[in-house]
């Protein structure tokens, strides 16, 4: 170690950084394997994969001198060894005993990863800006490092358009026009994700290429398929090849980004929230235990009378309900829930020892999503709950989000303004409503074409989202008009924040055809308590925006 | 000297390669035992194999045994995440077996020198 020459030291540092960068992905994989094992304890290949994952953490971390990480990897390896040689049933039991241990190891590894990353950043870890914003002044942690994506499509022109759009979202895209060259590059340095076309010239099939990669590599990067075919067969093959998602062409960049974000963040999406309603505490505890083992958040309710309060407070993605309880039946309770407009689409799943089909059907008629018969196998419970909760989330996001930018839509923003205003009246006392409008947007569309215009809207959406706080709501009001609700902020500060955004947005360079161009926006701000009603806030902000436009655009005005 | 490095973990393989390249060796990389066999057929003049132990499907030690069975007698150094003692005991024909850790860099170069000197003598 003493004799390391600079070049080797550099190289080792680079490799070490790569290892650290990849660790979250590795840990996510370990999490996934653990969950898989809980569902199918007898699967030896899952166990082998899990063993190898920990083993490789142990070995590689040791090579880089990350001794604590290596030790945790070794600990995980030991846990897996305790499962080897056991038959399915015994293994399942041993697994539930060891699961907290696995959890602990993985959590500790995550902590160690954070430390290692900080150490790397201290020594000048390179971080690429997501798109050219000039020298940023972004909020803490709002900036994402650039992620590497391989895009494999024989239609180069189309690939370039998509790559340009994705780069606005902070993805560094490398384009390959044939699968072989992508495979070669991928084996050398795997990207964070792959976008793969399905039909290639010469009868080469993208799904086969990916299926092969899955055989060749231990931890292949996640793959998203895109194809001009919309029918069943290629979709099925994409799933069988291990694809994470499938998009028919033309692909909307924002939808792709949403998937890429979730695949590459290295962090689990927010856990599903499940409310378990059962008058028998032990039964409820058992079911909630099974669901929590795979990372869901649960709340137990033994007393149906408080269900509406708990629903409003806990905001579950799904309710798991016993069919027969002393005070009321599940059937009545779900009917009661359905009478509250807010919960009309909340999935409810019944659990019962009822095997009588007629009674099951009558329960389904009042709007239950499903019916599970006790005693239920843990894996059936998990999949029944996960599938429905997932679907609920997707539906909900489709209902409240704008399809181009992924921002909240007009309806949601109007609702949220009411809620935010009420809470400002109650607690903080301050709130600002901002209307933003892209200047001369029609000219952009006319001169550079609609794809270029869309790029502008998407970039502005992204900028607003990245730079504002989580508590600030950003929506697309329609066309080139955006709305922002800034909570707990007065008009002076709001003007400063929005003006910074305005200055930065004007620096963004967009490319279209051979040339490039930039855009500006105008904004109008109105604040509570000056304006005390939602309608008034909206109107005043709109008027302020009008003044900004009249006074020459590219500026921010506050309503008097 | 041309060395074949076999490791399914690309990062670990590159790490080993970096150390060996630094010592002036030429490196051929393989990600698994099958690829290693192919590389041995395709590339002339490979004088040493450095392989990871724990790989999917065919482990490092199985690769070693296959090679010896086929009469390939190229010196073979096995790298493992565990203590090397037991492996050396079960397969005494191994030229050497080393633990992967931060000292690998010096240990590997030393081991190569010893192995090559022994073979030459």
XYZ file of C-alpha atoms in Angstrom:
681
model
C 0.000 0.000 0.000
C 2.918 2.319 0.695
C 4.284 1.888 -2.803
C 1.155 2.850 -4.612
C 2.062 5.073 -7.516
C -0.309 7.923 -8.285
C -1.939 6.264 -11.281
C -2.788 3.095 -9.401
C -3.971 5.090 -6.438
C -6.197 7.100 -8.749
C -7.569 3.982 -10.324
C -8.246 2.297 -7.009
C -9.958 5.438 -5.792
C -12.105 5.432 -8.901
C -13.014 1.787 -8.454
C -13.722 2.341 -4.814
C -16.028 5.195 -5.708
C -17.799 2.997 -8.228
C -18.248 0.365 -5.565
C -19.658 2.913 -3.139
C -21.940 4.373 -5.819
C -23.274 0.948 -6.610
C -23.745 -0.186 -3.047
C -27.320 1.126 -2.714
C -28.258 -0.926 -5.768
C -26.594 -3.961 -4.254
C -28.430 -3.424 -0.969
C -31.736 -2.994 -2.785
C -31.008 -6.295 -4.499
C -30.327 -7.930 -1.126
C -33.618 -6.528 0.177
C -35.414 -7.885 -2.844
C -33.842 -11.312 -2.424
C -34.816 -11.376 1.256
C -38.404 -10.608 0.337
C -38.337 -13.235 -2.365
C -37.034 -15.744 0.126
C -39.784 -14.920 2.599
C -42.292 -15.689 -0.118
C -40.590 -18.816 -1.432
C -38.241 -20.073 1.291
C -37.474 -23.306 -0.557
C -35.951 -21.569 -3.571
C -32.275 -22.508 -3.454
C -31.259 -20.193 -6.256
C -32.592 -17.169 -4.371
C -30.622 -18.279 -1.353
C -27.498 -18.717 -3.474
C -27.949 -15.258 -4.945
C -28.366 -13.771 -1.502
C -25.269 -15.571 -0.303
C -23.264 -14.273 -3.221
C -24.528 -10.734 -2.714
C -23.314 -10.623 0.881
C -20.170 -12.524 0.005
C -19.285 -10.048 -2.681
C -19.927 -7.094 -0.357
C -17.597 -8.705 2.136
C -14.847 -9.430 -0.388
C -14.923 -6.300 -2.505
C -15.298 -3.926 0.439
C -12.271 -5.558 2.045
C -10.268 -5.005 -1.124
C -11.035 -1.308 -0.904
C -10.210 -1.103 2.776
C -13.847 -0.535 3.767
C -13.513 -2.875 6.698
C -16.743 -2.108 8.512
C -18.784 -2.635 5.365
C -16.910 -5.856 4.770
C -17.675 -7.024 8.322
C -21.403 -6.403 7.862
C -21.273 -8.289 4.568
C -19.615 -11.178 6.399
C -22.350 -11.068 9.041
C -25.015 -11.309 6.353
C -23.138 -14.183 4.769
C -23.153 -16.038 8.095
C -26.920 -15.598 8.380
C -27.411 -17.112 4.933
C -25.197 -20.040 5.883
C -27.559 -20.804 8.741
C -30.325 -21.287 6.182
C -28.407 -23.497 3.834
C -29.029 -27.208 4.174
C -32.489 -26.666 5.677
C -35.586 -27.973 3.914
C -38.388 -25.616 2.835
C -40.518 -25.640 6.004
C -37.666 -25.573 8.496
C -35.958 -22.933 6.406
C -39.086 -20.789 6.470
C -39.151 -20.947 10.265
C -35.470 -20.240 10.639
C -35.861 -17.398 8.168
C -38.505 -15.615 10.206
C -36.188 -15.900 13.204
C -33.268 -14.462 11.234
C -35.151 -11.777 9.345
C -34.608 -9.028 11.920
C -30.893 -9.855 11.725
C -30.889 -9.375 7.945
C -32.818 -6.152 8.340
C -30.321 -4.892 10.872
C -27.334 -5.741 8.671
C -28.844 -3.999 5.683
C -29.729 -0.914 7.683
C -26.250 -0.744 9.129
C -24.800 -1.125 5.633
C -26.901 1.769 4.482
C -25.527 3.928 7.283
C -21.986 2.892 6.452
C -22.671 3.639 2.807
C -23.686 7.183 3.711
C -20.452 7.642 5.649
C -18.364 6.247 2.824
C -20.095 8.491 0.338
C -19.499 11.541 2.491
C -15.845 10.607 2.667
C -15.743 10.355 -1.116
C -17.452 13.662 -1.602
C -14.978 15.232 0.747
C -12.206 14.133 -1.606
C -13.925 15.687 -4.560
C -16.462 13.173 -5.844
C -17.523 14.291 -9.269
C -21.143 15.199 -9.668
C -22.613 16.132 -12.988
C -25.351 18.764 -13.173
C -28.654 17.531 -14.467
C -29.073 20.150 -17.085
C -27.242 23.297 -17.844
C -28.471 25.730 -15.258
C -25.279 27.695 -14.974
C -23.817 27.656 -11.485
C -26.753 26.607 -9.446
C -27.981 27.823 -6.130
C -30.113 24.780 -5.499
C -31.576 23.856 -2.180
C -29.944 21.322 0.042
C -29.873 17.945 -1.577
C -32.360 18.897 -4.255
C -29.821 18.262 -6.959
C -29.481 14.750 -8.296
C -26.269 13.254 -9.629
C -26.413 12.305 -13.268
C -27.432 8.707 -13.857
C -26.118 6.609 -16.684
C -28.652 5.093 -19.060
C -28.073 2.968 -22.160
C -30.614 3.428 -24.915
C -30.645 0.735 -27.585
C -32.763 1.500 -30.646
C -32.005 1.059 -34.350
C -33.940 4.254 -35.121
C -31.169 6.689 -34.327
C -33.134 9.879 -34.943
C -35.864 8.875 -32.533
C -33.310 7.728 -29.983
C -31.609 11.103 -30.094
C -34.848 12.958 -29.428
C -35.569 10.764 -26.432
C -31.986 11.112 -25.179
C -32.237 14.904 -25.353
C -35.432 14.875 -23.337
C -34.053 12.489 -20.738
C -30.975 14.647 -20.317
C -33.286 17.414 -19.086
C -34.080 15.091 -16.193
C -30.502 14.490 -15.287
C -29.939 11.254 -17.186
C -26.757 10.793 -19.167
C -27.869 8.709 -22.143
C -25.599 6.656 -24.370
C -27.217 5.528 -27.631
C -26.518 2.166 -29.253
C -28.064 1.214 -32.564
C -27.321 -2.474 -32.298
C -27.714 -4.800 -29.305
C -24.287 -6.414 -29.612
C -22.354 -3.206 -29.102
C -24.589 -2.355 -26.160
C -24.015 -5.751 -24.621
C -20.254 -5.323 -24.926
C -20.314 -1.879 -23.315
C -22.689 -3.048 -20.638
C -20.504 -5.940 -19.528
C -17.559 -3.585 -19.110
C -19.392 -0.859 -17.205
C -23.068 -1.469 -16.467
C -25.266 1.642 -16.548
C -27.929 2.429 -13.955
C -30.671 1.364 -16.352
C -31.271 0.203 -19.908
C -33.965 1.303 -22.355
C -34.366 -1.367 -24.995
C -36.224 -1.473 -28.285
C -37.705 -4.851 -29.208
C -37.623 -5.206 -32.979
C -34.219 -4.875 -34.641
C -33.220 -5.468 -38.263
C -32.181 -8.990 -39.167
C -34.703 -10.620 -36.861
C -32.769 -9.747 -33.713
C -35.123 -9.451 -30.776
C -34.517 -7.068 -27.865
C -36.211 -9.385 -25.410
C -33.804 -12.227 -26.280
C -30.844 -9.919 -25.784
C -32.081 -8.945 -22.346
C -32.960 -12.502 -21.374
C -29.369 -13.461 -22.233
C -28.007 -10.625 -20.150
C -30.004 -11.908 -17.217
C -28.346 -15.278 -17.639
C -24.884 -13.799 -18.038
C -24.875 -11.252 -15.265
C -25.447 -11.655 -11.597
C -27.057 -8.269 -11.132
C -28.067 -6.947 -14.528
C -29.222 -3.327 -14.631
C -33.002 -2.831 -14.744
C -34.443 -2.814 -18.257
C -37.350 -0.828 -19.662
C -38.688 -1.947 -23.030
C -40.026 0.387 -25.684
C -41.676 -0.854 -28.830
C -44.000 0.206 -31.602
C -46.026 -2.941 -30.930
C -48.966 -2.671 -28.602
C -50.184 -6.270 -28.643
C -49.924 -8.966 -26.062
C -47.116 -11.120 -27.361
C -44.160 -8.710 -27.132
C -45.425 -7.486 -23.764
C -45.432 -11.036 -22.454
C -41.953 -11.673 -23.786
C -40.748 -8.447 -22.205
C -42.049 -9.577 -18.828
C -40.533 -13.022 -19.258
C -37.183 -11.514 -20.166
C -37.199 -9.645 -16.861
C -38.243 -6.197 -18.123
C -39.356 -3.762 -15.429
C -41.705 -1.811 -17.665
C -43.040 -1.652 -21.203
C -43.863 1.487 -23.162
C -45.478 1.544 -26.575
C -43.966 4.156 -28.908
C -44.115 7.112 -29.096
C -42.742 7.185 -25.592
C -43.511 10.094 -23.296
C -40.281 11.131 -21.651
C -41.974 12.011 -18.377
C -43.455 8.534 -17.975
C -40.124 6.986 -18.729
C -38.445 9.292 -16.233
C -40.855 8.303 -13.515
C -39.954 4.651 -13.990
C -36.245 5.392 -14.336
C -36.345 7.453 -11.155
C -37.899 4.620 -9.232
C -35.513 2.046 -10.734
C -32.319 3.993 -10.205
C -32.847 5.868 -6.983
C -31.550 2.911 -5.048
C -34.165 3.617 -2.450
C -37.419 1.834 -2.034
C -40.529 3.778 -2.930
C -42.628 4.792 0.018
C -43.918 1.628 1.732
C -47.514 0.608 1.223
C -49.797 1.585 4.079
C -52.276 -1.020 5.156
C -55.001 -0.697 7.753
C -55.815 -4.043 9.378
C -59.294 -4.196 10.898
C -59.953 -7.240 13.071
C -61.639 -7.571 16.440
C -59.169 -10.261 17.451
C -55.886 -8.553 18.346
C -53.763 -11.690 17.803
C -55.100 -12.279 14.320
C -54.626 -8.653 13.376
C -51.103 -8.687 14.815
C -50.251 -11.817 12.860
C -51.395 -10.364 9.555
C -49.704 -7.066 10.181
C -46.501 -8.925 11.095
C -46.486 -10.710 7.748
C -46.993 -7.462 5.865
C -44.400 -5.570 7.866
C -41.859 -8.283 7.180
C -41.896 -7.244 3.543
C -41.637 -3.575 4.392
C -45.238 -2.392 4.451
C -46.466 -0.007 7.117
C -49.509 -1.198 9.002
C -51.951 0.156 11.545
C -54.205 -2.083 13.624
C -57.809 -1.275 14.406
C -59.858 -3.451 16.744
C -62.762 -1.104 17.278
C -64.713 -0.342 14.072
C -66.303 2.778 15.567
C -63.179 4.858 15.071
C -62.587 3.782 11.481
C -63.286 7.132 9.830
C -60.846 8.992 12.076
C -58.160 6.390 11.520
C -58.673 6.462 7.752
C -58.347 10.224 7.655
C -55.262 10.160 9.828
C -53.376 7.105 8.585
C -54.343 7.483 4.894
C -53.934 3.816 4.001
C -53.447 2.522 0.463
C -55.605 -0.442 1.357
C -57.839 -1.820 4.113
C -57.648 -5.440 5.155
C -60.845 -6.297 6.995
C -62.219 -9.195 8.944
C -65.595 -10.206 7.583
C -67.264 -10.947 10.931
C -66.841 -8.697 13.932
C -69.073 -8.422 17.004
C -70.300 -4.843 16.512
C -70.811 -4.944 12.760
C -70.015 -7.040 9.730
C -67.272 -6.165 7.306
C -69.960 -5.774 4.717
C -71.662 -2.966 6.621
C -68.403 -1.346 7.539
C -67.191 -1.212 3.947
C -70.531 0.195 2.827
C -70.129 2.868 5.466
C -66.628 3.658 4.217
C -67.853 3.872 0.626
C -70.396 6.499 1.591
C -67.598 8.960 2.307
C -66.639 10.443 -1.087
C -62.953 10.587 -0.198
C -62.758 6.837 0.287
C -64.897 5.742 -2.606
C -61.946 4.186 -4.430
C -60.049 2.872 -1.415
C -59.375 -0.853 -1.928
C -60.904 -3.079 0.747
C -59.937 -6.730 1.038
C -61.947 -9.105 3.213
C -60.414 -11.808 5.270
C -62.653 -14.517 6.504
C -63.083 -18.198 6.998
C -66.182 -17.870 4.856
C -66.010 -20.403 2.048
C -69.599 -19.911 0.955
C -69.400 -18.411 -2.519
C -72.800 -16.713 -2.274
C -71.763 -14.795 0.807
C -68.437 -13.928 -0.747
C -70.166 -12.525 -3.789
C -72.492 -10.446 -1.637
C -69.456 -8.956 0.063
C -67.875 -8.173 -3.263
C -71.062 -6.441 -4.355
C -70.656 -3.728 -1.773
C -67.353 -2.865 -3.338
C -64.778 -5.094 -1.711
C -61.775 -5.545 -3.935
C -61.107 -9.078 -2.972
C -61.829 -11.928 -0.678
C -59.194 -13.990 1.075
C -60.013 -17.133 2.995
C -58.450 -17.822 6.383
C -56.086 -19.395 7.137
C -54.188 -17.588 4.445
C -50.687 -18.375 3.265
C -48.336 -15.457 3.996
C -47.235 -15.222 0.356
C -50.855 -15.059 -0.841
C -51.621 -12.305 1.625
C -48.588 -10.325 0.597
C -49.259 -10.560 -3.112
C -52.993 -9.878 -2.722
C -52.267 -6.730 -0.768
C -49.284 -5.527 -2.797
C -51.004 -5.862 -6.178
C -54.068 -3.906 -5.093
C -52.158 -1.226 -3.232
C -49.863 -0.718 -6.204
C -52.799 -0.361 -8.568
C -54.410 2.135 -6.226
C -51.287 4.254 -6.197
C -50.982 4.273 -9.967
C -54.622 5.220 -10.381
C -54.320 7.976 -7.857
C -51.269 9.449 -9.538
C -52.998 9.319 -12.937
C -55.918 11.198 -11.483
C -53.962 14.070 -9.983
C -51.018 14.457 -12.319
C -50.440 16.146 -15.640
C -49.245 13.628 -18.212
C -46.530 15.712 -19.893
C -44.742 17.174 -16.899
C -45.756 14.860 -14.078
C -46.788 17.927 -12.070
C -50.088 18.116 -10.244
C -52.996 19.076 -12.459
C -55.367 22.005 -12.246
C -58.013 20.164 -10.230
C -55.576 18.950 -7.642
C -53.941 22.359 -7.277
C -57.302 24.033 -6.703
C -58.154 21.499 -4.015
C -54.783 21.804 -2.435
C -54.977 25.595 -2.345
C -58.125 25.332 -0.217
C -56.441 22.906 2.163
C -53.231 24.907 2.399
C -55.155 28.104 2.952
C -57.120 26.534 5.781
C -53.929 25.340 7.424
C -52.299 28.779 7.001
C -55.324 30.356 8.686
C -54.961 27.858 11.509
C -51.204 27.718 12.129
C -48.530 29.476 10.174
C -50.366 32.554 9.015
C -48.527 32.878 5.685
C -48.917 31.475 2.194
C -48.214 32.571 -1.364
C -49.841 31.598 -4.634
C -47.697 32.045 -7.725
C -48.786 31.969 -11.356
C -46.024 31.421 -13.904
C -46.341 31.725 -17.676
C -43.655 30.979 -20.291
C -42.990 34.053 -22.447
C -43.699 33.849 -26.175
C -44.364 30.144 -25.926
C -46.380 30.053 -29.149
C -43.320 31.323 -31.011
C -41.241 28.459 -29.632
C -43.762 25.944 -30.888
C -44.087 27.661 -34.264
C -40.349 28.115 -34.783
C -38.878 24.946 -33.328
C -41.827 22.567 -33.338
C -43.953 21.057 -30.620
C -41.353 18.572 -29.321
C -39.108 21.542 -28.555
C -41.986 23.298 -26.818
C -42.649 20.217 -24.732
C -38.996 20.140 -23.789
C -39.307 23.687 -22.442
C -42.354 22.824 -20.339
C -40.731 19.686 -18.988
C -37.528 21.530 -18.121
C -39.425 24.276 -16.307
C -41.439 21.665 -14.422
C -38.257 19.914 -13.446
C -36.572 23.143 -12.358
C -39.521 24.106 -10.166
C -39.672 20.668 -8.607
C -35.973 20.415 -7.965
C -35.562 23.822 -6.486
C -38.608 24.169 -4.310
C -39.212 22.491 -0.981
C -41.228 19.336 -0.545
C -43.934 21.340 1.172
C -44.276 23.600 -1.882
C -46.779 22.338 -4.410
C -46.039 22.722 -8.095
C -48.748 22.246 -10.703
C -49.355 22.736 -14.378
C -52.391 24.904 -14.750
C -52.760 24.315 -18.463
C -50.870 25.154 -21.642
C -47.695 26.979 -20.726
C -49.092 28.124 -17.390
C -47.834 26.815 -14.051
C -48.975 27.405 -10.477
C -46.940 27.150 -7.290
C -48.180 27.199 -3.714
C -45.477 28.291 -1.268
C -46.408 27.528 2.303
C -45.338 29.566 5.315
C -43.667 32.231 3.214
C -44.436 35.963 2.846
C -44.635 37.822 -0.470
C -41.167 39.413 -0.153
C -39.433 36.133 0.259
C -41.605 34.531 -2.409
C -40.597 37.255 -4.852
C -36.924 36.594 -4.131
C -37.285 32.829 -4.595
C -39.302 33.075 -7.799
C -36.984 35.713 -9.201
C -33.992 33.414 -8.639
C -35.838 30.691 -10.495
C -36.656 33.145 -13.288
C -32.990 34.113 -13.676
C -31.876 30.471 -13.721
C -34.543 29.356 -16.152
C -33.414 32.048 -18.591
C -29.965 30.396 -18.584
C -31.200 26.983 -19.681
C -30.181 26.193 -23.261
C -32.559 24.130 -25.330
C -31.532 22.359 -28.476
C -33.758 21.965 -31.511
C -32.480 20.779 -34.849
C -29.184 22.514 -35.479
C -29.707 25.547 -33.323
C -30.332 26.215 -29.702
C -32.452 28.784 -27.923
C -33.503 29.901 -24.482
C -36.784 30.892 -22.886
C -37.992 33.180 -20.122
C -41.065 33.299 -17.927
C -43.163 35.938 -16.190
C -44.726 35.439 -12.782
C -47.409 36.967 -10.597
C -47.599 36.465 -6.811
C -50.417 36.942 -4.332
C -50.162 36.220 -0.625
C -52.278 35.366 2.390
C -53.117 37.126 4.748
C -53.355 40.010 2.247
C -55.809 37.984 0.186
C -57.924 35.824 2.396
C -59.811 33.558 -0.018
C -58.666 30.988 -2.545
C -60.511 32.694 -5.412
C -59.068 36.034 -4.483
C -55.535 34.626 -4.309
C -55.885 33.131 -7.766
C -57.372 36.253 -9.317
C -54.783 38.555 -7.759
C -51.879 36.353 -8.830
C -53.326 36.258 -12.318
C -53.600 40.055 -12.397
C -50.022 40.419 -11.155
C -48.944 38.055 -13.942
C -50.794 40.233 -16.430
C -48.902 43.276 -15.152
C -45.604 41.393 -15.510
C -46.455 40.544 -19.116
C -47.524 44.124 -19.878
C -44.347 45.555 -18.393
C -42.091 43.686 -20.770
C -42.139 40.024 -19.587
C -39.247 38.067 -17.982
C -40.081 39.503 -14.553
C -41.907 38.835 -11.284
C -44.733 41.027 -9.958
C -46.451 40.926 -6.583
C -50.147 41.785 -6.343
C -50.674 45.075 -4.472
C 3.578 -11.608 -18.477
C 0.041 -12.196 -19.724
C -2.355 -12.973 -16.883
C -5.960 -14.152 -17.081
C -8.088 -12.641 -14.319
C -11.406 -14.410 -13.651
C -13.979 -12.707 -11.464
C -17.765 -12.455 -11.823
C -17.727 -9.177 -9.937
C -16.533 -6.777 -12.637
C -15.371 -4.299 -10.041
C -13.295 -6.814 -8.144
C -11.838 -8.078 -11.428
C -10.812 -4.587 -12.427
C -9.296 -4.012 -9.049
C -7.144 -7.111 -9.415
C -6.309 -6.116 -12.975
C -5.276 -2.624 -11.856
C -2.842 -4.086 -9.338
C -1.344 -6.449 -11.893
C -1.150 -3.872 -14.644
C 0.658 -1.608 -12.268
C 3.229 -4.349 -11.819
C 3.713 -4.364 -15.592
C 1.600 -7.356 -16.586
C -0.815 -7.665 -19.492
C -4.332 -8.569 -18.441
C -7.102 -10.617 -19.987
C -10.409 -10.436 -18.106
C -13.098 -13.104 -17.895
C -16.355 -12.907 -15.962
C -16.924 -16.602 -15.454
C -15.347 -19.996 -15.918
C -16.776 -20.510 -19.395
C -15.450 -17.212 -20.608
C -12.139 -18.094 -18.999
C -11.972 -21.304 -21.050
C -12.748 -19.340 -24.211
C -10.093 -16.769 -23.437
C -7.544 -19.520 -22.838
C -8.347 -20.925 -26.271
C -8.395 -17.590 -28.065
C -5.496 -15.802 -26.450
C -2.043 -17.181 -26.893
C 0.596 -16.925 -24.221
C -1.410 -16.690 -21.004
C 1.166 -17.549 -18.362
C -0.889 -17.349 -15.184
C -4.494 -17.492 -14.034
C -5.771 -15.481 -11.085
C -9.337 -16.490 -10.306
C -11.975 -15.611 -7.769
C -13.331 -18.566 -5.800
C -16.986 -17.695 -5.401
C -18.671 -17.434 -8.771
C -22.093 -18.568 -9.945
C -22.341 -21.926 -11.684
C -18.678 -22.884 -11.844
C -16.602 -21.897 -8.826
C -12.943 -20.971 -8.999
C -11.831 -24.299 -7.629
C -13.983 -26.211 -10.112
C -12.438 -24.171 -12.902
C -9.019 -25.152 -11.582
C -9.942 -28.840 -11.468
C -11.461 -28.746 -14.962
C -8.331 -27.187 -16.339
C -6.039 -29.711 -14.721
C -8.293 -32.526 -15.947
C -7.913 -31.199 -19.456
C -4.167 -31.178 -18.985
C -3.862 -27.388 -18.800
C -1.010 -26.786 -16.396
C -0.864 -22.991 -16.303
C -0.090 -21.738 -12.759
C -3.294 -20.961 -10.914
C -3.794 -18.587 -7.983
C -7.165 -18.656 -6.265
C -8.598 -15.580 -4.539
C -11.209 -16.017 -1.862
C -13.198 -13.914 0.555
C -12.681 -16.519 3.267
C -9.610 -17.804 5.042
C -7.450 -19.692 2.513
C -6.429 -22.567 4.828
C -9.279 -25.027 4.201
C -9.198 -24.523 0.433
C -5.480 -25.127 0.308
C -6.021 -28.274 2.349
C -8.743 -29.671 0.061
C -6.842 -28.827 -3.105
C -3.108 -28.974 -2.454
C -2.358 -28.752 -6.182
C -3.331 -25.065 -6.164
C -0.289 -22.914 -6.766
C -1.523 -20.500 -4.149
C -4.661 -19.301 -2.404
C -5.023 -15.756 -1.074
C -7.591 -13.842 0.933
C -9.031 -10.797 -0.792
C -8.355 -7.823 1.390
C -6.636 -4.502 1.321
C -3.237 -6.128 1.443
C -4.044 -8.104 -1.694
C -1.931 -5.756 -3.745
C 1.344 -6.621 -2.060
C 0.333 -10.184 -1.239
C -0.657 -10.982 -4.822
C 2.541 -9.646 -6.358
C 4.599 -11.549 -3.798
C 2.638 -14.716 -4.415
C 3.087 -14.383 -8.184
C 6.827 -13.988 -7.753
C 7.025 -17.061 -5.507
C 4.796 -19.171 -7.755
C 6.649 -18.249 -10.931
C 10.038 -18.794 -9.300
C 8.930 -22.215 -8.024
C 7.623 -23.170 -11.452
C 10.822 -22.000 -13.128
C 12.921 -23.901 -10.635
